[in-house]
XYZ file of C-alpha atoms in Angstrom:
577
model
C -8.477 9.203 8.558
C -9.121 7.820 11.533
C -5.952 8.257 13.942
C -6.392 4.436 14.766
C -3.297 2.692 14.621
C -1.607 -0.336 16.187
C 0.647 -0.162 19.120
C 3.511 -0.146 18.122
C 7.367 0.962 18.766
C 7.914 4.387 16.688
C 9.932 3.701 13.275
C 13.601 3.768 13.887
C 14.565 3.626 10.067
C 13.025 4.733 6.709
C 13.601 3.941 3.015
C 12.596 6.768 0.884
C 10.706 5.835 -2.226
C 8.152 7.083 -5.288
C 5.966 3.705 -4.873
C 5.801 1.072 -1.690
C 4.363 -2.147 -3.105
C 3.592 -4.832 -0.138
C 2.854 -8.117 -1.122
C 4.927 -10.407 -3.839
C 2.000 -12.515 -5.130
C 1.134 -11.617 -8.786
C -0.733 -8.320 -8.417
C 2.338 -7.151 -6.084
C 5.527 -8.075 -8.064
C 3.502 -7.620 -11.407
C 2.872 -3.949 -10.063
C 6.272 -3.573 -8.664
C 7.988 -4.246 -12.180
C 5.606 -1.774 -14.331
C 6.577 0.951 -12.072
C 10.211 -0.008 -11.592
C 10.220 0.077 -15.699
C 9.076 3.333 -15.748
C 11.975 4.845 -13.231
C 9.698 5.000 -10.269
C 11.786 3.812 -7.344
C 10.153 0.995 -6.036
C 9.834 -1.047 -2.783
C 8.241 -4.214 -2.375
C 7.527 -5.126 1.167
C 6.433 -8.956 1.723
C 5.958 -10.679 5.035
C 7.638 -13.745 4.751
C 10.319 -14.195 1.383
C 8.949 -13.162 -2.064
C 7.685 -16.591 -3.028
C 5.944 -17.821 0.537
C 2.046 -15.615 -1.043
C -0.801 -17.292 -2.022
C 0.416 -17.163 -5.511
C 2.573 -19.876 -5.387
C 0.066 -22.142 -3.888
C -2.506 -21.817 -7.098
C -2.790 -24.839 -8.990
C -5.594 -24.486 -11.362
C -4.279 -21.843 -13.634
C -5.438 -18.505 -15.193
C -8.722 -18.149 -16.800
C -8.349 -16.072 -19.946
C -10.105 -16.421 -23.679
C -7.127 -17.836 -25.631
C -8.736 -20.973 -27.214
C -9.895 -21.210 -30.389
C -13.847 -19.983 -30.637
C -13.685 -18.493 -27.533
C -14.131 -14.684 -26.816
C -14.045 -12.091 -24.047
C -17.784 -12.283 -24.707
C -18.166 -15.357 -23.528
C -15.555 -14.988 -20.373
C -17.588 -12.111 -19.273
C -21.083 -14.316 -19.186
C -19.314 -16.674 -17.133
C -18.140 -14.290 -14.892
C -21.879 -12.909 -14.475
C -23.550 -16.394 -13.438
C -20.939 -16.873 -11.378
C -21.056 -13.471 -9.348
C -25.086 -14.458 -9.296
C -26.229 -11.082 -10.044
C -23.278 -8.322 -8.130
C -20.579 -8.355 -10.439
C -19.909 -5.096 -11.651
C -20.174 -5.301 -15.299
C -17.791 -2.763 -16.184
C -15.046 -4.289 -14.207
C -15.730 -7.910 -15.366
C -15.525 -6.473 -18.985
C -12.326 -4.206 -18.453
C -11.129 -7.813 -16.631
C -12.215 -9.942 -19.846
C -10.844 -8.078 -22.472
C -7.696 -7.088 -21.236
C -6.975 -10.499 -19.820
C -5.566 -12.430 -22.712
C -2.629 -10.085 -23.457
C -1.873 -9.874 -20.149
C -1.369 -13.407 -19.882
C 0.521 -13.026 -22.937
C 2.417 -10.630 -21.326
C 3.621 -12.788 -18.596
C 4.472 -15.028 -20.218
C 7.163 -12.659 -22.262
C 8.228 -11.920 -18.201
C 9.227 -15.507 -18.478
C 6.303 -17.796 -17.134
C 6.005 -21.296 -18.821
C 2.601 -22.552 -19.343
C 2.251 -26.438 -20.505
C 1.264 -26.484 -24.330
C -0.463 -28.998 -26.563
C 1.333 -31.260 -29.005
C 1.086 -28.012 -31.753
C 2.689 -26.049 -29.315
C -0.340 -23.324 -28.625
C -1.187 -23.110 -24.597
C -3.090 -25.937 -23.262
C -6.951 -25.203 -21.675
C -8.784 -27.005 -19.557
C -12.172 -26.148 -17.671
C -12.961 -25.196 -14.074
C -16.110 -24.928 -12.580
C -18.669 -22.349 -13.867
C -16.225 -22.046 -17.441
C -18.559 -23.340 -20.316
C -15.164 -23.697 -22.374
C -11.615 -24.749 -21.902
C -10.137 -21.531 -20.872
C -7.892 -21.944 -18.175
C -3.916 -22.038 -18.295
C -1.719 -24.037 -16.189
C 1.736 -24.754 -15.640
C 3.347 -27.790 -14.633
C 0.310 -29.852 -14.656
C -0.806 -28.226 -11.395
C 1.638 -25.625 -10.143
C 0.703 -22.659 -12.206
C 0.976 -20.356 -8.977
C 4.681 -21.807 -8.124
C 5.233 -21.070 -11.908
C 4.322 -17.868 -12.104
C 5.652 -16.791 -9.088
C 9.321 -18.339 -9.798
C 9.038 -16.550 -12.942
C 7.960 -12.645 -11.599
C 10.524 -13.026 -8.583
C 12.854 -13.974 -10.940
C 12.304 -10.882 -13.112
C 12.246 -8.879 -9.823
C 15.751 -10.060 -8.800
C 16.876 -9.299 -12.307
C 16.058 -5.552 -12.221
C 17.322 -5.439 -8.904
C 14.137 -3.629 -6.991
C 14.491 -2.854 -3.145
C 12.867 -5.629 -1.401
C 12.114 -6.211 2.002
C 11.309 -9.339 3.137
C 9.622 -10.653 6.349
C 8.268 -7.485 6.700
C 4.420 -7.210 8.354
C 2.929 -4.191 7.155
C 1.238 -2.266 10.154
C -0.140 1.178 9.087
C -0.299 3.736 6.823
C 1.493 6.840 7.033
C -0.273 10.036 5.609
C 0.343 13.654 5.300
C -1.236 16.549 6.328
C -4.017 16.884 3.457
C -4.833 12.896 4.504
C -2.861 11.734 1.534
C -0.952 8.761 1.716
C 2.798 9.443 2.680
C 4.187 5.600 3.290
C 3.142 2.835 5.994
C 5.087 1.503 8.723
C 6.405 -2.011 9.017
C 7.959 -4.214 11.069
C 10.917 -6.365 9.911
C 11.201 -10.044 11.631
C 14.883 -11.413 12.184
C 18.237 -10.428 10.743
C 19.083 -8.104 8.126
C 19.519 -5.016 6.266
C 16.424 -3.691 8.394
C 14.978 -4.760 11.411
C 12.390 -3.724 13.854
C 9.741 -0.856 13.221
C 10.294 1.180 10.407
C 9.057 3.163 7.565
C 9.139 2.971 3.291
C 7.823 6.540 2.922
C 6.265 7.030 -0.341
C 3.717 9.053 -1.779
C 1.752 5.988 -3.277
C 1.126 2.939 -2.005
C -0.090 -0.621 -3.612
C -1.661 -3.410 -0.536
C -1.273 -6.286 -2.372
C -1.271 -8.249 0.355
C -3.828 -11.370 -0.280
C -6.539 -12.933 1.475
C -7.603 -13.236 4.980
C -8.647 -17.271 5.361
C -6.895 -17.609 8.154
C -10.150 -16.114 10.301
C -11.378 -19.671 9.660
C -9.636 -22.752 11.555
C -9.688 -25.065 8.245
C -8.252 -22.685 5.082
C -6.414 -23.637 1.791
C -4.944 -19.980 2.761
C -1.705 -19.625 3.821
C -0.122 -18.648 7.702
C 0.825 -15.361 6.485
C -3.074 -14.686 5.107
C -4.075 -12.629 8.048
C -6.117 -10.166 6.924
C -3.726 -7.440 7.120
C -4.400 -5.178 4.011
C -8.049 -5.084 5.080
C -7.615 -4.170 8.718
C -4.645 -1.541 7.706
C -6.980 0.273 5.236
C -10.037 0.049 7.934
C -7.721 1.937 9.878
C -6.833 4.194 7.791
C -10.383 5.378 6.995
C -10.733 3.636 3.328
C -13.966 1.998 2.615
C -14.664 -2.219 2.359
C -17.014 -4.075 0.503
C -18.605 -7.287 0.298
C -16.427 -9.078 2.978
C -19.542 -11.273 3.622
C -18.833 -13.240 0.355
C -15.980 -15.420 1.572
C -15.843 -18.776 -0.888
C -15.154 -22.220 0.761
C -13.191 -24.440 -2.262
C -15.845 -27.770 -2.570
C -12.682 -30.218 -2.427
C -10.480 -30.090 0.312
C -8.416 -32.715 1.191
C -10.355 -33.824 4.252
C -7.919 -34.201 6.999
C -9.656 -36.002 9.936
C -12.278 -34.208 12.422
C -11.100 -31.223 14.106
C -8.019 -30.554 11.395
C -7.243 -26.904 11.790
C -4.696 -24.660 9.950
C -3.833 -24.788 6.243
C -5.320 -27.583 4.063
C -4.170 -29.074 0.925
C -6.236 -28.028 -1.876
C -7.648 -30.400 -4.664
C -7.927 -28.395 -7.578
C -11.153 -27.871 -9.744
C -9.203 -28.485 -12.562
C -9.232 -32.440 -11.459
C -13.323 -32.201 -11.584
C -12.479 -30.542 -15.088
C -10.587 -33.223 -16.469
C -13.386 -35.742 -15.754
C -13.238 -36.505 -11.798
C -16.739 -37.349 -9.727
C -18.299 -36.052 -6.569
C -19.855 -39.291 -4.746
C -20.897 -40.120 -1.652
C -19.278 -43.309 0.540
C -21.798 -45.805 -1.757
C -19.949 -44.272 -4.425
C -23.458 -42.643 -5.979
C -23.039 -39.052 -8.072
C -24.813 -36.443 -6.327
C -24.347 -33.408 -8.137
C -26.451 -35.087 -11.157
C -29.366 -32.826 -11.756
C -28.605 -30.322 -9.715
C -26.810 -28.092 -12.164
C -26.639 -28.262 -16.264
C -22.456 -28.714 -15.252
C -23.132 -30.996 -12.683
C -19.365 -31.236 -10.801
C -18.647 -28.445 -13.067
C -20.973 -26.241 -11.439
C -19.996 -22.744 -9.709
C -18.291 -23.548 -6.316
C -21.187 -22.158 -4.114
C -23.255 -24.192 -6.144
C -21.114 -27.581 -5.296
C -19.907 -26.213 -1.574
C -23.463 -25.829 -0.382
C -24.447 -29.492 -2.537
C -21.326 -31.474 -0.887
C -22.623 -29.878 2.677
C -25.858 -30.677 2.369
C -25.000 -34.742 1.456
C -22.886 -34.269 4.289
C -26.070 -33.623 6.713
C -27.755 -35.625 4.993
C -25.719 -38.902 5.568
C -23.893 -37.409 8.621
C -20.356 -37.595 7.722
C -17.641 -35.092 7.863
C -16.627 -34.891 4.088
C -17.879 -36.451 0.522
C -15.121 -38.276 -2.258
C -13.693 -37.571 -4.919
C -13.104 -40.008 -7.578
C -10.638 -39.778 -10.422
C -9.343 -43.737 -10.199
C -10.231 -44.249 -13.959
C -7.646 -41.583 -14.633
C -4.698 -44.050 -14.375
C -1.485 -43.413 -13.117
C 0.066 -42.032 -16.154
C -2.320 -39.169 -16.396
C -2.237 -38.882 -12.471
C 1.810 -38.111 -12.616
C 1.906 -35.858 -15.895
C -1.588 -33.796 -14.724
C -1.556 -33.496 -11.267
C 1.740 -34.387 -9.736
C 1.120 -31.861 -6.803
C -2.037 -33.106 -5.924
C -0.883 -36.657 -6.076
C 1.896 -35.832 -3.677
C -0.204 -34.238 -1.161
C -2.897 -37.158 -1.119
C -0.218 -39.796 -0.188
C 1.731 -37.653 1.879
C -1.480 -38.207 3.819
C -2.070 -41.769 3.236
C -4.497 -41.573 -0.007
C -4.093 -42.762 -3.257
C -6.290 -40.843 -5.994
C -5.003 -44.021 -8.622
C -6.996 -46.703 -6.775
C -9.495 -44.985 -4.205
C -11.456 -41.916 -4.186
C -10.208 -38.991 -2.276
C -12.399 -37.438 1.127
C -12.746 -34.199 0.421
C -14.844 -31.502 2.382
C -15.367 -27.452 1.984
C -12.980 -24.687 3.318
C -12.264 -21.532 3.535
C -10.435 -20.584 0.573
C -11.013 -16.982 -1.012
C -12.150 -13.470 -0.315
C -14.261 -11.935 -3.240
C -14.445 -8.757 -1.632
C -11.869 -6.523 0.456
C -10.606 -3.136 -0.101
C -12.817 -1.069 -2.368
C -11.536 -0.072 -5.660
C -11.924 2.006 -8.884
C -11.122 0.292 -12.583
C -7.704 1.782 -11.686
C -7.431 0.414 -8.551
C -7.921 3.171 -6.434
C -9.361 3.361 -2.915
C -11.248 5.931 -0.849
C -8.106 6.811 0.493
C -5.664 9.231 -1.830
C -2.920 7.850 -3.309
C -3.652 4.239 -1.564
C -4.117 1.641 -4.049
C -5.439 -2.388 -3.943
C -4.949 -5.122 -5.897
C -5.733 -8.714 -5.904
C -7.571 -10.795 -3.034
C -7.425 -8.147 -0.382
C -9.125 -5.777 -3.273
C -12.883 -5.333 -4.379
C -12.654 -4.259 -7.693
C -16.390 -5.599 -8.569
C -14.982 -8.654 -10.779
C -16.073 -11.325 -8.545
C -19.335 -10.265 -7.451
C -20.923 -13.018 -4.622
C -19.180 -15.961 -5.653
C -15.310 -15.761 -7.810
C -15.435 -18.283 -10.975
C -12.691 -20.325 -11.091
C -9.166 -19.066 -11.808
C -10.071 -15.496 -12.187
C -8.332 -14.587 -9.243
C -4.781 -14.538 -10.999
C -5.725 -12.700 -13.951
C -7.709 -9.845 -12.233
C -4.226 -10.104 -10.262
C -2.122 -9.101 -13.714
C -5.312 -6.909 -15.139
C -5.797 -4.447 -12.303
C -1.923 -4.486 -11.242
C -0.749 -3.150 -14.659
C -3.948 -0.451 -14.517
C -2.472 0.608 -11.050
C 1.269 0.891 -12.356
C 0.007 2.963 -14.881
C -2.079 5.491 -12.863
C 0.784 5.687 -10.526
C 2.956 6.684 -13.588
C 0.213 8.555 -15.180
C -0.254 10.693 -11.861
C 3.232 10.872 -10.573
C 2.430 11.894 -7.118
C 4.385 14.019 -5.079
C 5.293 13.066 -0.754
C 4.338 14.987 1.810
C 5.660 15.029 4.895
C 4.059 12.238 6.819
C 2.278 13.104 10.171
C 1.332 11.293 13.180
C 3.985 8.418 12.947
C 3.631 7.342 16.529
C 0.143 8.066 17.727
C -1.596 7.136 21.373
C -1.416 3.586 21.985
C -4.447 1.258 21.557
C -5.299 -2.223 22.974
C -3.706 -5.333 21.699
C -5.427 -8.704 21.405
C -3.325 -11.556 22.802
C -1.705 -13.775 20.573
C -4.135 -16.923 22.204
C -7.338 -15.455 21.031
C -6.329 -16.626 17.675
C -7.646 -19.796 17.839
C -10.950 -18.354 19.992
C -11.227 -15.949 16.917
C -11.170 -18.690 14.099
C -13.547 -21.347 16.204
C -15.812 -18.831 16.493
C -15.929 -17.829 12.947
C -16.146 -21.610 12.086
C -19.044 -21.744 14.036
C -20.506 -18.879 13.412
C -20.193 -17.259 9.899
C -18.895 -20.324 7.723
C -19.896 -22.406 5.503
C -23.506 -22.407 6.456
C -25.230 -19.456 8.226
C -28.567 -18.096 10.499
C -29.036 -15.093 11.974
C -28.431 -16.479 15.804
C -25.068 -18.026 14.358
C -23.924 -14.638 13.388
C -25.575 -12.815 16.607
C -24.063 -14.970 18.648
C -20.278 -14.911 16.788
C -20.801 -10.891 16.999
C -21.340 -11.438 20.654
C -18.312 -13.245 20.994
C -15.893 -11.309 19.339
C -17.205 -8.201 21.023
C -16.369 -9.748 24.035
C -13.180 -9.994 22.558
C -12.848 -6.452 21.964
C -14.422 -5.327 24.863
C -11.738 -7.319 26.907
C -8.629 -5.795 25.307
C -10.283 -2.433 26.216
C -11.086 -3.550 29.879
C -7.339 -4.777 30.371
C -5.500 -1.586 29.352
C -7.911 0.566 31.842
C -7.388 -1.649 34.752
C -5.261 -1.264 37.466
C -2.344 -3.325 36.220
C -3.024 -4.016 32.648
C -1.902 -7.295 30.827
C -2.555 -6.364 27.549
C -0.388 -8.323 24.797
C 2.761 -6.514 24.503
C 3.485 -5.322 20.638
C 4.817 -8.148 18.528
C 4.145 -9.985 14.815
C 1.139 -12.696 16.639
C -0.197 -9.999 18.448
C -0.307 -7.248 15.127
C -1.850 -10.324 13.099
C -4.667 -11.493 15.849
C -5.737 -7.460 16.479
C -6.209 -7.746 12.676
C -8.132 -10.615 12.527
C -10.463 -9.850 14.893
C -10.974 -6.188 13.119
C -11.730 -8.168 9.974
C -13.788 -10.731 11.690
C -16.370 -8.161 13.111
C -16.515 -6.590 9.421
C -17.499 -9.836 8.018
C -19.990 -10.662 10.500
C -21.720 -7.174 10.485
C -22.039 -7.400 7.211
C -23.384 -11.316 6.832
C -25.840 -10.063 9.295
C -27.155 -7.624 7.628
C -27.677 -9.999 4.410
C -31.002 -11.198 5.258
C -30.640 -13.275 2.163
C -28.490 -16.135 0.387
C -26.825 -15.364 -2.576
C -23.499 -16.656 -4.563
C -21.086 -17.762 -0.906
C -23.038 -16.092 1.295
C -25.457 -19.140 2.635
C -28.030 -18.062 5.001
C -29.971 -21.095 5.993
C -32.491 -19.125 8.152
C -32.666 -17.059 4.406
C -32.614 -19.662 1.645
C -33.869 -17.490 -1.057
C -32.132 -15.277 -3.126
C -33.744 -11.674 -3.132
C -32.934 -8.816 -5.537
C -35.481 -6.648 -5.215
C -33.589 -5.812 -1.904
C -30.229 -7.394 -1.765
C -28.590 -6.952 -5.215
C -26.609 -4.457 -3.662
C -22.803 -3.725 -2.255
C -22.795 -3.341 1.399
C -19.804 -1.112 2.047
C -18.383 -0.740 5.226
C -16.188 1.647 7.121
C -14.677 2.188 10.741
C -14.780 5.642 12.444
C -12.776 7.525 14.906
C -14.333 5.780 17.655
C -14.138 2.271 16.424
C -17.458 1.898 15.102
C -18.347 0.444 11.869
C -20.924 2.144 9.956
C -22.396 0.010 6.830
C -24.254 1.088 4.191
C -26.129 0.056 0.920
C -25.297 0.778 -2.625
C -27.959 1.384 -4.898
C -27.082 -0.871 -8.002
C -25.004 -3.669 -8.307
C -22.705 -1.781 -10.242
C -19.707 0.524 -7.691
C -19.667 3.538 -9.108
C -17.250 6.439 -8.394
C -14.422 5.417 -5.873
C -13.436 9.074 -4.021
C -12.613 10.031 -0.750
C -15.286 8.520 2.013
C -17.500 10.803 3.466
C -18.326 10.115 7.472
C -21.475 12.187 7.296
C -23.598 10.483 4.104
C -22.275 7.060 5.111
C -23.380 7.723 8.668
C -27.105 8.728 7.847
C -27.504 6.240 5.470
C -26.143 3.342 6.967
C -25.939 0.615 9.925
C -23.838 1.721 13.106
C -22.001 -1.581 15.023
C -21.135 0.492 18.411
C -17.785 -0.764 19.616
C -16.531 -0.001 23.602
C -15.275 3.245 23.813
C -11.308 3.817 24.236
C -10.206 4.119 27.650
């Protein structure tokens, strides 16, 4: 542990609970119900209302082998050329294997997925799948589908839920088990203000954190907070430099900032073309699936054309679709193109890269476990090994119902008792103003997006260290005017704890591989880099990094400061006041 916490008011109510699950995405509420079934009392805590996660806003579908002549076998080698050499093998196989009766699964929760005229599941193909494995709802709403259908099923069984609620920090006992987290309830209700779900497990299942970027597909409420709560809490991240920018983004106009409406792959699967303005094919050559290629693969093509011809975005063309196949396959996505003055039925659509999904986060165990006792991760704000340096397409929701249903049953497998927690209201720290959230995402634009160098990410490190450094200045001087606790100030501290990880890490990359695109290192280089870099913060704020020696994780225990402390990277941050 590292007795780093945010400032915050002390908890003046508590829910008593076996399991606290925050997040309602599909890793949370799919968790939530397996461990409700099995007469745990369960909380789910979710920071806006149960259906307002990233789940909801996945079109594409769920990648799973349920078509006929395809196997886990080949799911897995997909996976593998995707991750471009860091998946870990056992976790993309446990993912594989296990995937197609979860999906199966969910749907006997209730989730409709659009069938073919014999009434089996329909498949299309996503970038990096050689075959049609994906399933999608609704043409392209599976997320809203799936969601509708596990909140539904939540309501049914009647589980606590909190709603609204942002997560701050974990509570722990006095062996450094986990004993609950604290929270903080916005607005009117059964709850509100600082309080506490104590519980002698808890599941962060609380998504991404695209919203360190100024242009994401992500979310408001994708802050980062998972990550920065289990920094705090002494667990152990890994591969946070691997962030992957979606090739076709519904290009907005220069300068657009804030969530962007995604155009799914699953348009490029059905037949749509990457061109430039003279309306030439550029991915051609490039890669054996030309627009079909792995998104770093595409992302890092579409930038390049845009240097090239010096334009903000490339198009998108799907005209020869027709209307009819427009409105039955991608309803949503025609929508939000003339919501913003384009029509995909007679002209190509601008698209451009964003920010879009984490492949690493908290690390895990195949059971989802963390270094932290009886604190679990699942989903985008895990690292479970699945995705390696680059996610394939629409495996995001079923390592979301995989790994969620291995956590339920540890948790029910292991039964853990509470302990009393300790050190619920510790020494206050600084606070970043709710302002520098805009200074933070510019400067990770600039810095560590899309395209990288080593004095892009020296000088963003600079920068938000001046960040830090400021907060720390304020609260010793004379009459301090630190941010006073409050939601935007919790969520910009966060950022800008998850920010620095990211950056320490893509600095220490010296290489380009899968998302990670270091211009000043074009080549790939696995002699030295097919590694994890896993990263943790100390008592005194610093962040220590170190190397694995294989691709593959390993064992997930408790962290150990002294071995990661010889053998890694120290990023000194001020000291505290």
């Amino acid at each position: 542990m590292t007795g780093i916490r945010l400032t915050a008011p002390a908890p003046g109510w508590s829910i008593d609970a076996d399991v606290v699950v925050v997040g309602s995405g599909v890793a949370g509420l799919t968790t939530a119900l397996r461990c409700a079934a099995a007469g745990l009392a369960t909380v789910v805590v979710t920071k806006a209302r149960l259906d307002d996660g990233s789940t909801r806003w996945a079109q594409g579908g769920v990648a799973a082998a349920l078509g006929e002549g395809d196997t886990p076998e080949q799911h897995l080698d997909d996976t593998l050329v995707a991750g471009a050499g860091l998946c870990d093998e056992a976790a993309v196989r446990t993912l594989v294997t296990e995937g197609p009766d979860a999906v199966r699964r969910l749907i006997g929760t209730g989730a409709h997925f659009d069938t073919a005229d014999d009434g089996s599941i329909a498949l299309t193909r996503e970038g990096g799948h050689h075959r049609r494995r994906i399933a999608h709802a609704g043409g392209d709403a599976t997320g809203a589908e799936i969601s509708r259908a596990l909140v539904e099923a939540v309501r049914e069984a009647a589980l606590h839920t909190v709603e609204n609620a942002l997560v701050l920090d974990l509570l722990t006992d006095a062996e450094g088990r986990t004993a609950g987290v604290t929270l903080h309830v916005m607005g009117e209700g059964q709850h509100d203000g600082v309080g506490a779900v104590n519980a002698p497990a808890v599941v962060l299942a609380t998504g991404g954190m695209g919203q360190v970027f100024s242009a994401t597909t992500n979310p408001p409420v994708s802050t980062g907070d998972g990550v920065a709560l289990a920094l705090r809490a002494g667990a152990e991240v890994s591969d946070l430099e691997f962030v992957q920018f979606h090739p076709t983004v519904l290009f907005l106009g220069s300068g657009s900032e804030g969530q962007q409406p995604l155009v799914s792959e699953a348009v490029r699967g059905e037949g749509a073309h990457l061109v430039d303005a003279s309306g030439t094919r550029f991915m051609l050559g490039q890669h054996e699936l030309a627009e079909l290629a792995p998104r770093d693969v595409v992302a890092k093509a579409i930038t390049r054309q845009m240097q090239l011809h010096g334009t903000e975005h490339m198009y998108l063309d799907a005209r020869h679709f027709g209307a009819e196949m427009w409105e039955r396959r991608f309803p949503t996505i025609l929508a939000a193109c003339r919501a913003h003055g384009i029509d995909p039925i007679t002209e190509a659509i601008p698209v451009a890269p964003a920010a879009h999904h984490a492949s690493g986060g908290i690390r895990t165990d195949l059971r989802g476990r963390t270094t932290v006792p009886g604190l679990y991760a699942c989903g985008e704000v895990a690292c479970t090994g699945v995705h390696g340096a680059n996610r394939l397409a629409s495996n995001s929701l079923l390592e979301g119902l995989v790994f969620a249903e291995r956590i339920a049953a540890d948790i029910v497998e292991q039964r853990p008792r509470a302990g009393e927690a300790v050190n619920t209201h510790p020494a206050p720290s600084p606070l970043m103003a709710p302002e520098a959230r805009v200074t933070i995402q510019r400067i990770m634009t600039r810095g560590a997006g899309v395209l990288r160098s080593a004095d892009s990410l020296v000088t963003a490190a600079e920068e938000l260290e001046d960040l830090h450094r400021s907060a720390f200045l304020q609260a010793g001087a004379a009459e301090p005017k630190n941010a006073v606790p409050g939601v935007e100030a919790w969520e910009v501290t966060n950022l800008l704890l998850v920010s620095r990880v990211l950056v320490a890490a893509a600095r220490q990359r010296e290489e380009t591989r899968g998302c990670h695109w270091r211009k000043d290192r074009p080549e790939r280089d696995d002699e030295n880099w097919r590694r994890h870099l896993v990263v943790r913060l100390t008592p005194d704020r610093q962040l220590v990094l170190r190397r694995t020696d294989t691709e593959a994780f390993g064992p997930v225990g408790p962290s150990g400061a002294a071995d990661c402390a010889a053998t890694g990277t120290t990023h000194p941050t001020p000291e505290e006041p």
